[in-house]
mmCIF file of C-alpha atoms in Angstrom:
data_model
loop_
_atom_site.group_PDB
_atom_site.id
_atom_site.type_symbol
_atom_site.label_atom_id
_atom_site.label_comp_id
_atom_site.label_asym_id
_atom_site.label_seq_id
_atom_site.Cartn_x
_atom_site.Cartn_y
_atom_site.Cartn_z
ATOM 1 C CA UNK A 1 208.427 76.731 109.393
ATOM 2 C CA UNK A 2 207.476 77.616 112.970
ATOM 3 C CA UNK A 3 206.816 81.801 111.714
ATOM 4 C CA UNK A 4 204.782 79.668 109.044
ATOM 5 C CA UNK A 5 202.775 77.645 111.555
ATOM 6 C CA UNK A 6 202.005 80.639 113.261
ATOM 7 C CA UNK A 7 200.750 82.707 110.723
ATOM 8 C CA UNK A 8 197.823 80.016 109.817
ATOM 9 C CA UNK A 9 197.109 79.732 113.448
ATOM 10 C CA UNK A 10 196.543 83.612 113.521
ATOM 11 C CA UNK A 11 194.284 83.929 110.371
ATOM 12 C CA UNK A 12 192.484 80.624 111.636
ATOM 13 C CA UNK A 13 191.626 82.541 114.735
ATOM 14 C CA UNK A 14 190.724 86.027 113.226
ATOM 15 C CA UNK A 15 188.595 84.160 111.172
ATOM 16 C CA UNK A 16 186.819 82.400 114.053
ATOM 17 C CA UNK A 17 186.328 85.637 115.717
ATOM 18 C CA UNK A 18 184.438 87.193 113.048
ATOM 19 C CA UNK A 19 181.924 84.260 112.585
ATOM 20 C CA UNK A 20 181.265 84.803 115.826
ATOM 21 C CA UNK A 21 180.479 88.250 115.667
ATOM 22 C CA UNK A 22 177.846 87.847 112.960
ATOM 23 C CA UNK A 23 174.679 86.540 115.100
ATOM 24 C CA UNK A 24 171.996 85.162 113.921
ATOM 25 C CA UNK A 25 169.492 86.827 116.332
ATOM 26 C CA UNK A 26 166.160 86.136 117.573
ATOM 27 C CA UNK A 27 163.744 88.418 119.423
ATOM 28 C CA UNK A 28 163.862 91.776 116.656
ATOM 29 C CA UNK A 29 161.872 93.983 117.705
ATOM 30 C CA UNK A 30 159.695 97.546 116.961
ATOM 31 C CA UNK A 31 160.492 97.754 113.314
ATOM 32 C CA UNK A 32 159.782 100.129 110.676
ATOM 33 C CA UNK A 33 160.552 100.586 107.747
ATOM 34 C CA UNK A 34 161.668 103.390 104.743
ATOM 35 C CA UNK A 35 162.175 103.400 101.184
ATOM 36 C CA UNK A 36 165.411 101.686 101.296
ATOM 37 C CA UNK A 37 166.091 100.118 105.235
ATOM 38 C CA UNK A 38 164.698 98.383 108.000
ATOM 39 C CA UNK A 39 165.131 99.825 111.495
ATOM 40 C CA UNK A 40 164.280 97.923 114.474
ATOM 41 C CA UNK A 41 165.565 97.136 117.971
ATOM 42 C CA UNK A 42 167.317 94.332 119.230
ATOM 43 C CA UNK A 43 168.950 94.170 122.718
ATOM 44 C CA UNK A 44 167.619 97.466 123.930
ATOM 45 C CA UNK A 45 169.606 99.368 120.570
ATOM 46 C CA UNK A 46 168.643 100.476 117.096
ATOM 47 C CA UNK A 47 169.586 98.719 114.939
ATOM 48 C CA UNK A 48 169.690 99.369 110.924
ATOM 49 C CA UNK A 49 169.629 97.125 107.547
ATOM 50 C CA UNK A 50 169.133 97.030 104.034
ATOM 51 C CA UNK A 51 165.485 95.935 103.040
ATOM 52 C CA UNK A 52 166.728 93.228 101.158
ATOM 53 C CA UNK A 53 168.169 92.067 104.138
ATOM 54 C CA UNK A 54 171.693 91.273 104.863
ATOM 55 C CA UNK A 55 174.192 92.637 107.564
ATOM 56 C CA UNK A 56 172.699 95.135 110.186
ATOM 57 C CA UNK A 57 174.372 97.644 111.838
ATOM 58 C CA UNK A 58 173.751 98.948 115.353
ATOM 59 C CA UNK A 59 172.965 102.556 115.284
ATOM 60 C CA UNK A 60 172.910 103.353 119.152
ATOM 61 C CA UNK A 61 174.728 101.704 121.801
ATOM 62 C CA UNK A 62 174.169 104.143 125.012
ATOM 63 C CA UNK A 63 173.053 102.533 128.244
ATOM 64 C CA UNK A 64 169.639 103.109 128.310
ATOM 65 C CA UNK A 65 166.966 101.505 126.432
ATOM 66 C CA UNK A 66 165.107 102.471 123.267
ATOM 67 C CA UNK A 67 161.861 101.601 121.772
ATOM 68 C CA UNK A 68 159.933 102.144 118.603
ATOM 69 C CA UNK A 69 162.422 103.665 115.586
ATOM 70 C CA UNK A 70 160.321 105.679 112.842
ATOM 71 C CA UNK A 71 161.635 106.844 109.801
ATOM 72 C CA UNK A 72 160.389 110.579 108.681
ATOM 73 C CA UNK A 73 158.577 110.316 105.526
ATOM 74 C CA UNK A 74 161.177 111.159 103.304
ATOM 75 C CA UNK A 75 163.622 108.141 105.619
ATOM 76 C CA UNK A 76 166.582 110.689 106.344
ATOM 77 C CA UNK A 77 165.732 110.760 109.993
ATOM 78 C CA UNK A 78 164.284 108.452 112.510
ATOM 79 C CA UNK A 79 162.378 108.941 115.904
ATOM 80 C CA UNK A 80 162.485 107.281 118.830
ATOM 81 C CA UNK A 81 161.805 106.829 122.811
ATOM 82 C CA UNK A 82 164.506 106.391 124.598
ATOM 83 C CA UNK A 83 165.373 105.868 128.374
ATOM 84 C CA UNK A 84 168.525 107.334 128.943
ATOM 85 C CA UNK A 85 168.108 108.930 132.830
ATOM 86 C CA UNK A 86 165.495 107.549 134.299
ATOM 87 C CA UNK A 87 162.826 108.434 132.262
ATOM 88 C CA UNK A 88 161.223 108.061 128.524
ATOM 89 C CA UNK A 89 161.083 110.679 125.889
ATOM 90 C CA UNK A 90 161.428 111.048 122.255
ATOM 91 C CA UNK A 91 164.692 111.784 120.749
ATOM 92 C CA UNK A 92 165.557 112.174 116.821
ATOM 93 C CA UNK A 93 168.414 110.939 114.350
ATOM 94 C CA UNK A 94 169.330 110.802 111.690
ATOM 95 C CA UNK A 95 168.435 107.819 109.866
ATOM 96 C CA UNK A 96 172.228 106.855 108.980
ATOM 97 C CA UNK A 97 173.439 108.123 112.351
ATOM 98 C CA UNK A 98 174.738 110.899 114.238
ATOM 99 C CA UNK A 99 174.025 112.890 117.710
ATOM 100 C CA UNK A 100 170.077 112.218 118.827
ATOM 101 C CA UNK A 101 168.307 115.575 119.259
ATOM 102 C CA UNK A 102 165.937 115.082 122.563
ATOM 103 C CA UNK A 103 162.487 117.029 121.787
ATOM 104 C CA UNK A 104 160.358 116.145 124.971
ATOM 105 C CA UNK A 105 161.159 117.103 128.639
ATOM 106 C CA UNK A 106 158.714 115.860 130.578
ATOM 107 C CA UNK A 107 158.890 113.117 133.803
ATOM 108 C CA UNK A 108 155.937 111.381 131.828
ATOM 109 C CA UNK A 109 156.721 108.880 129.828
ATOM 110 C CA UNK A 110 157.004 110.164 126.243
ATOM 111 C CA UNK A 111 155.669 107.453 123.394
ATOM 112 C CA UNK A 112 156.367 108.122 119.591
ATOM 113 C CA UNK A 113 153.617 107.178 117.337
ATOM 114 C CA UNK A 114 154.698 108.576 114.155
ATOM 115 C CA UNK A 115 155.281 111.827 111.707
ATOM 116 C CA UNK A 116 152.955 114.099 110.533
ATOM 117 C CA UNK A 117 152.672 113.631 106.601
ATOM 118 C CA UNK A 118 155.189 116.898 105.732
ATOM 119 C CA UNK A 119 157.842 115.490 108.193
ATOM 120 C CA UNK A 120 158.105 118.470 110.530
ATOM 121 C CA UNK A 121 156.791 117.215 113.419
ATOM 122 C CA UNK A 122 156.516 114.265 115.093
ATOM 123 C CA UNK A 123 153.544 112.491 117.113
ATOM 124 C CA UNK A 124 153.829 111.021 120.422
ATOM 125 C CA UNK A 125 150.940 110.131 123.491
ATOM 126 C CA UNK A 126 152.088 110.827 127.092
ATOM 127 C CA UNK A 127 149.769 110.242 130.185
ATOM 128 C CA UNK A 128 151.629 113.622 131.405
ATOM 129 C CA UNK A 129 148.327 115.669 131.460
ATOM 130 C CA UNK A 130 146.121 113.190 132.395
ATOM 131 C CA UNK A 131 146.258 112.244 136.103
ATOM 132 C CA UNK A 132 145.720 108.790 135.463
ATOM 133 C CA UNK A 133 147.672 105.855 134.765
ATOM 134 C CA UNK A 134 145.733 104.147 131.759
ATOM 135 C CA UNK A 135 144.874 107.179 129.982
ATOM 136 C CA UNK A 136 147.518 109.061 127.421
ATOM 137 C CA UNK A 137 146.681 112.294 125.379
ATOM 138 C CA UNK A 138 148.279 112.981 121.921
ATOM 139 C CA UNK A 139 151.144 115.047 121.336
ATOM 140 C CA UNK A 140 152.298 116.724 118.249
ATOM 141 C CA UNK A 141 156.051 118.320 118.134
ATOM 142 C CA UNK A 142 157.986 119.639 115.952
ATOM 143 C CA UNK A 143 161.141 117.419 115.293
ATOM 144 C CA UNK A 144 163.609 120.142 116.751
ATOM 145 C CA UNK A 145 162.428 119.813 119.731
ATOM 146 C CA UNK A 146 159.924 122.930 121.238
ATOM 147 C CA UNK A 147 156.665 123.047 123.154
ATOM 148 C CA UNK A 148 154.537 120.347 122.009
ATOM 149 C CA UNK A 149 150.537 121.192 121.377
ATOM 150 C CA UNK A 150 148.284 118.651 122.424
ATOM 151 C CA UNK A 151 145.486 117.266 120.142
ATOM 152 C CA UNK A 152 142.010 117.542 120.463
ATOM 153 C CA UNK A 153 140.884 113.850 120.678
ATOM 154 C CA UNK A 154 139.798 113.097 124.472
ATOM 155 C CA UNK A 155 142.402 110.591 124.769
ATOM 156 C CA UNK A 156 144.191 108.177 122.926
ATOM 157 C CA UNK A 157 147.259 105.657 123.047
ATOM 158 C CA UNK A 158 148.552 104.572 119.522
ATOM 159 C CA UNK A 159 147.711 106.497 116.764
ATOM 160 C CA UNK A 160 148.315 107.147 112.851
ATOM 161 C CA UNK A 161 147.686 110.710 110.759
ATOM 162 C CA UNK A 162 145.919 110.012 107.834
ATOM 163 C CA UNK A 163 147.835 111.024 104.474
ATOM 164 C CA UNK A 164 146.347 114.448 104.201
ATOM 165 C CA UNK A 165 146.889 114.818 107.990
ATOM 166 C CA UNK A 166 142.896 115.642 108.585
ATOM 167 C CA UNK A 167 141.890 112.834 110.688
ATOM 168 C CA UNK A 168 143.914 110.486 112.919
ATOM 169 C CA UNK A 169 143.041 106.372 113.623
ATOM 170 C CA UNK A 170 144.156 105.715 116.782
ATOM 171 C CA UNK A 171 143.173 102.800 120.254
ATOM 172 C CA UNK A 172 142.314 104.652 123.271
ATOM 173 C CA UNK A 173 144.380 101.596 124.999
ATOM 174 C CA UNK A 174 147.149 99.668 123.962
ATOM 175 C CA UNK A 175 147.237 95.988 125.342
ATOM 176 C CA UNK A 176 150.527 95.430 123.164
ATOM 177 C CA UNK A 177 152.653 94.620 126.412
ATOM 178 C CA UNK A 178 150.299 92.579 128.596
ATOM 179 C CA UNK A 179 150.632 89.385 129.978
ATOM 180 C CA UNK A 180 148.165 87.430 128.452
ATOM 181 C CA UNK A 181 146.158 87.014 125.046
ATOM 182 C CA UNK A 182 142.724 86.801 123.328
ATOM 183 C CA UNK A 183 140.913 89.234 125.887
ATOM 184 C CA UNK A 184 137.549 89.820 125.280
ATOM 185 C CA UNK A 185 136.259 92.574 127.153
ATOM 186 C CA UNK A 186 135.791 95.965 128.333
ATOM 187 C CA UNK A 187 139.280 97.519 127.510
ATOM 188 C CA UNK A 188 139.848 95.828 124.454
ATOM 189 C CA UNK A 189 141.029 98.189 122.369
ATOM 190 C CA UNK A 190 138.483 99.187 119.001
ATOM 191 C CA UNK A 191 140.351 101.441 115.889
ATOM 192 C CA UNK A 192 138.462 104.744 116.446
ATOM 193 C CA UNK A 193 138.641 107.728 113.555
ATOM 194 C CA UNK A 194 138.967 111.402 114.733
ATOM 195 C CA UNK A 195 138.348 114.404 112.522
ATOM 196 C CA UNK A 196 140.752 116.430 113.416
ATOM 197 C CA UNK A 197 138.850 119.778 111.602
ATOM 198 C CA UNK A 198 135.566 118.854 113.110
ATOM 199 C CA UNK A 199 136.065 116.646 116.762
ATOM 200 C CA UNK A 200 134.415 113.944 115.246
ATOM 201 C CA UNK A 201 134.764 110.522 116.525
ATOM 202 C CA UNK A 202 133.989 106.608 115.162
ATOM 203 C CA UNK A 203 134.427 103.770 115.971
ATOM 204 C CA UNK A 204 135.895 101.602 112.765
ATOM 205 C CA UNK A 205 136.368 98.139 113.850
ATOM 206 C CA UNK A 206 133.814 97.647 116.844
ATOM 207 C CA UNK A 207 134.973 94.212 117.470
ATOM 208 C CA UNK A 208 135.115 91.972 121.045
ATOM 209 C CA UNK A 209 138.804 91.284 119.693
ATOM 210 C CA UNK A 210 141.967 93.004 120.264
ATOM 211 C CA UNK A 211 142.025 95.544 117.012
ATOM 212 C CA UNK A 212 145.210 97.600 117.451
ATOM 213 C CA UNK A 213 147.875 99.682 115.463
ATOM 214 C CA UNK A 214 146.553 101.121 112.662
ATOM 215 C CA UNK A 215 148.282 101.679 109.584
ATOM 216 C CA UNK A 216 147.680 104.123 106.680
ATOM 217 C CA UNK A 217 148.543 103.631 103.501
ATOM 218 C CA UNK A 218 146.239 105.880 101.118
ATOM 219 C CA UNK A 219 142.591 104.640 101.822
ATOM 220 C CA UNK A 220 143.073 101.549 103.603
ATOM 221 C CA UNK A 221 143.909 100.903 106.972
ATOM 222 C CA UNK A 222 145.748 97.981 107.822
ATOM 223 C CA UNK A 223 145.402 97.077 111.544
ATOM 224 C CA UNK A 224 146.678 94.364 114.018
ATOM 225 C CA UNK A 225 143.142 92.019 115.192
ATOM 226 C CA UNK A 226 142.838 88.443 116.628
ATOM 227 C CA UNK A 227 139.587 88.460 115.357
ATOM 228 C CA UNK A 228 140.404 85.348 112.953
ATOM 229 C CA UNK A 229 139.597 81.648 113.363
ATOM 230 C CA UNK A 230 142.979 81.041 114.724
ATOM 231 C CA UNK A 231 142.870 83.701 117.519
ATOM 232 C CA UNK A 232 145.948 84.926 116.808
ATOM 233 C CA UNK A 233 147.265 88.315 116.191
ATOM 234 C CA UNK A 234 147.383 89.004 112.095
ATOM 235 C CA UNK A 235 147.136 92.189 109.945
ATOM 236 C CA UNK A 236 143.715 93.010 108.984
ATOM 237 C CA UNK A 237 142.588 95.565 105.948
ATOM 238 C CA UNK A 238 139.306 98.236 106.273
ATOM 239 C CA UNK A 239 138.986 100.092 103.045
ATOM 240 C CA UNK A 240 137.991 103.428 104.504
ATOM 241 C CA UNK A 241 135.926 104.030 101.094
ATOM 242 C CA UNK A 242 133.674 101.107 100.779
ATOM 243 C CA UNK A 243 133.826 99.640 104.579
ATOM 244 C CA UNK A 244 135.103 96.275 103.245
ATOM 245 C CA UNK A 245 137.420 94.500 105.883
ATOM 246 C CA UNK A 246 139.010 91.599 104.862
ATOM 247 C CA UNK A 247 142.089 89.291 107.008
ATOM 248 C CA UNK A 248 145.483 89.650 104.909
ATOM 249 C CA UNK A 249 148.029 87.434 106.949
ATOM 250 C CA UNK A 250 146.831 83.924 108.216
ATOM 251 C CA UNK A 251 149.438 83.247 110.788
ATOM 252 C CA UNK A 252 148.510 79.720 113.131
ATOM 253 C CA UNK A 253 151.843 79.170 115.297
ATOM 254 C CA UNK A 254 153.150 82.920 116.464
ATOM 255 C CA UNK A 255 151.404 86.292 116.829
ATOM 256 C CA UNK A 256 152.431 88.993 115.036
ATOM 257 C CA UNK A 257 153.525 91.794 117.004
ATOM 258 C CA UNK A 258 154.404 95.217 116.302
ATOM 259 C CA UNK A 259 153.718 96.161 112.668
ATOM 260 C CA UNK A 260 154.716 99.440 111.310
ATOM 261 C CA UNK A 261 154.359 101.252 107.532
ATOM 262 C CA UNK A 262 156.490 102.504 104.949
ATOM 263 C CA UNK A 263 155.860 103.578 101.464
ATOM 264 C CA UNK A 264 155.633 100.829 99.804
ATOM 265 C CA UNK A 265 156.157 97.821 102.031
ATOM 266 C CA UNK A 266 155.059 96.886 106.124
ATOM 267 C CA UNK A 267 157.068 95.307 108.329
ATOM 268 C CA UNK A 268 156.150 93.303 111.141
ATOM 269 C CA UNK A 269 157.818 90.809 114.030
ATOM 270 C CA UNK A 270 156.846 87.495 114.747
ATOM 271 C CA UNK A 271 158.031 85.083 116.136
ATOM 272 C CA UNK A 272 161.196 86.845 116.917
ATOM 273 C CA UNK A 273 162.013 87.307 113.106
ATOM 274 C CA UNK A 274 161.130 90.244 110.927
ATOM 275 C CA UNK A 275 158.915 89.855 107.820
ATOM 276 C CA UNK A 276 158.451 92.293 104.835
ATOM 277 C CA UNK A 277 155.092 92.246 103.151
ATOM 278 C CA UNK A 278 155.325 94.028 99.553
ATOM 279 C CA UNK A 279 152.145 96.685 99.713
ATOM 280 C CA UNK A 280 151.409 96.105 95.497
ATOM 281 C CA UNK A 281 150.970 92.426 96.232
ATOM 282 C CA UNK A 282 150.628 91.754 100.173
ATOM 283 C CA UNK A 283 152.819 88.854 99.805
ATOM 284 C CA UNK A 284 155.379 89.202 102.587
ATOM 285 C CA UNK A 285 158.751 87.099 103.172
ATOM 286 C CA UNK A 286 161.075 86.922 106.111
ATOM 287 C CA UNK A 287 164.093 89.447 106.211
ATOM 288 C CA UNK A 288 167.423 87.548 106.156
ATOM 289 C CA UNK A 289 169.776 89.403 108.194
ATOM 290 C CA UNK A 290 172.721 88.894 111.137
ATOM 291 C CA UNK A 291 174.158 91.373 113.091
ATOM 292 C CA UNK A 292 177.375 92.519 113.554
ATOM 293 C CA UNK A 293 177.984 92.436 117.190
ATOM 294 C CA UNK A 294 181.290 94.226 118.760
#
């Protein structure tokens, strides 16, 4: 009886302990997105799940910090900055998991952007040439790691390749991490086009608002803006072909913060929860998902 007793005691227990390893979290943040996961940051680790949602699975667990997770085009590896001795530079994975491959050296602080379009390299801005604190050049390197060539725009902070890789949207500031919201004035950031075959510059948006992170996904650029009524941050369209801008999410209680593209979906934060808007349709949902926290 007592050996009986004990038994449901035990399995009462390991029960117990596994609810509470499954958290429901808040505060997920830097996603992207592939064909077939989610990748995003939560607790200063990469984290991974299914699109559909579900259980997620951390994916790095050293002591230092990382930041902004992007898949390669084809979603077999992921880049990343990452702070692991006393300084931030972009490493690679693979997208399932496995040793990161560090591909910048320098004391600068190293910030991924993106991929170019084939997958080879990867694009990053670093203040490392510059001399001055506010101002970051782009990088491009290849995703081995190597000597990375810098790009010809005069400088630049966040930035997307187009698809064919000619021209590049980028801010020449990024006000992502300040302190307070709804600036309007000299350094708010504009979405500027460079032609990468010709050193041409525009700007796109030309807006008092904050326009910011630009997207590609074949002609139009999405973008981040609290240009709207509501003054808060939402994802914005420009169809690069006509000029037409139009306001796609109408959020009124949370900014949304950190958007980033896949193939055929964008996810963003807000909030603290993660949202997945379908490309086709532009409807977007939340992401159900715990963690699995050892």
């Amino acid at each position: 009886m007592r050996s009986k007793l004990a038994l449901i005691v035990l399995c009462l227990c390991l029960t117990a302990a596994t609810a509470s390893a499954e958290v429901d979290a808040r505060m997920l943040r830097y996603p992207d997105v592939s064909e077939t996961h989610i990748a995003f940051v939560y607790a200063g680790d990469i984290w991974l799940v299914e699109k559909g949602g579900g259980t997620a699975h951390r994916l790095s667990s050293p002591l230092g910090e990382e930041r902004f997770p992007r898949f390669s085009p084809d979603g077999a590896r992921l880049a990343f900055t990452a702070n692991y001795d006393g300084n931030s530079d972009v490493y690679v994975i693979p997208a399932m998991g496995g040793a990161p491959t560090r591909v910048t050296h320098h004391p600068g602080t190293d910030t991924i952007s993106g991929w170019t379009p084939d997958g080879e390299q990867v694009l990053f801005s670093s203040r490392r040439a510059s001399g001055v604190r506010s101002l970051s050049h782009f990088y491009l390197v290849s995703a081995d790691g190597g000597f990375p060539d810098t790009l010809p725009v005069p400088y630049g902070d966040v930035g997307a390749l187009s698809p064919d890789g000619r021209s590049i949207a980028y801010t020449t500031r990024d006000r992502g991490f300040r302190t307070w919201k709804r600036f309007r004035g000299g350094t708010a950031p504009d979405i500027w086009l460079f032609d990468l075959e010709t050193s041409e510059a525009r700007n796109l948006t030309d807006d008092p608002a904050n326009d910011s992170r630009p997207m590609w996904h074949r002609s139009t650029l999405y973008f981040l803006s609290d240009r709207g009524p509501a003054l808060r941050s939402n994802i914005w369209a420009l169809d690069t072909l006509t000029g037409e801008m139009r306001q796609v999410t109408h959020f009124t209680d949370f900014d949304i913060t950190f958007p980033a593209i896949g193939p055929d979906d964008m996810v963003f934060q807000a909030g603290g929860r993660l949202y997945l808007m379908d490309l086709a349709t532009e409807e977007y949902a939340e992401v159900e998902l715990s963690l699995i926290h050892i």
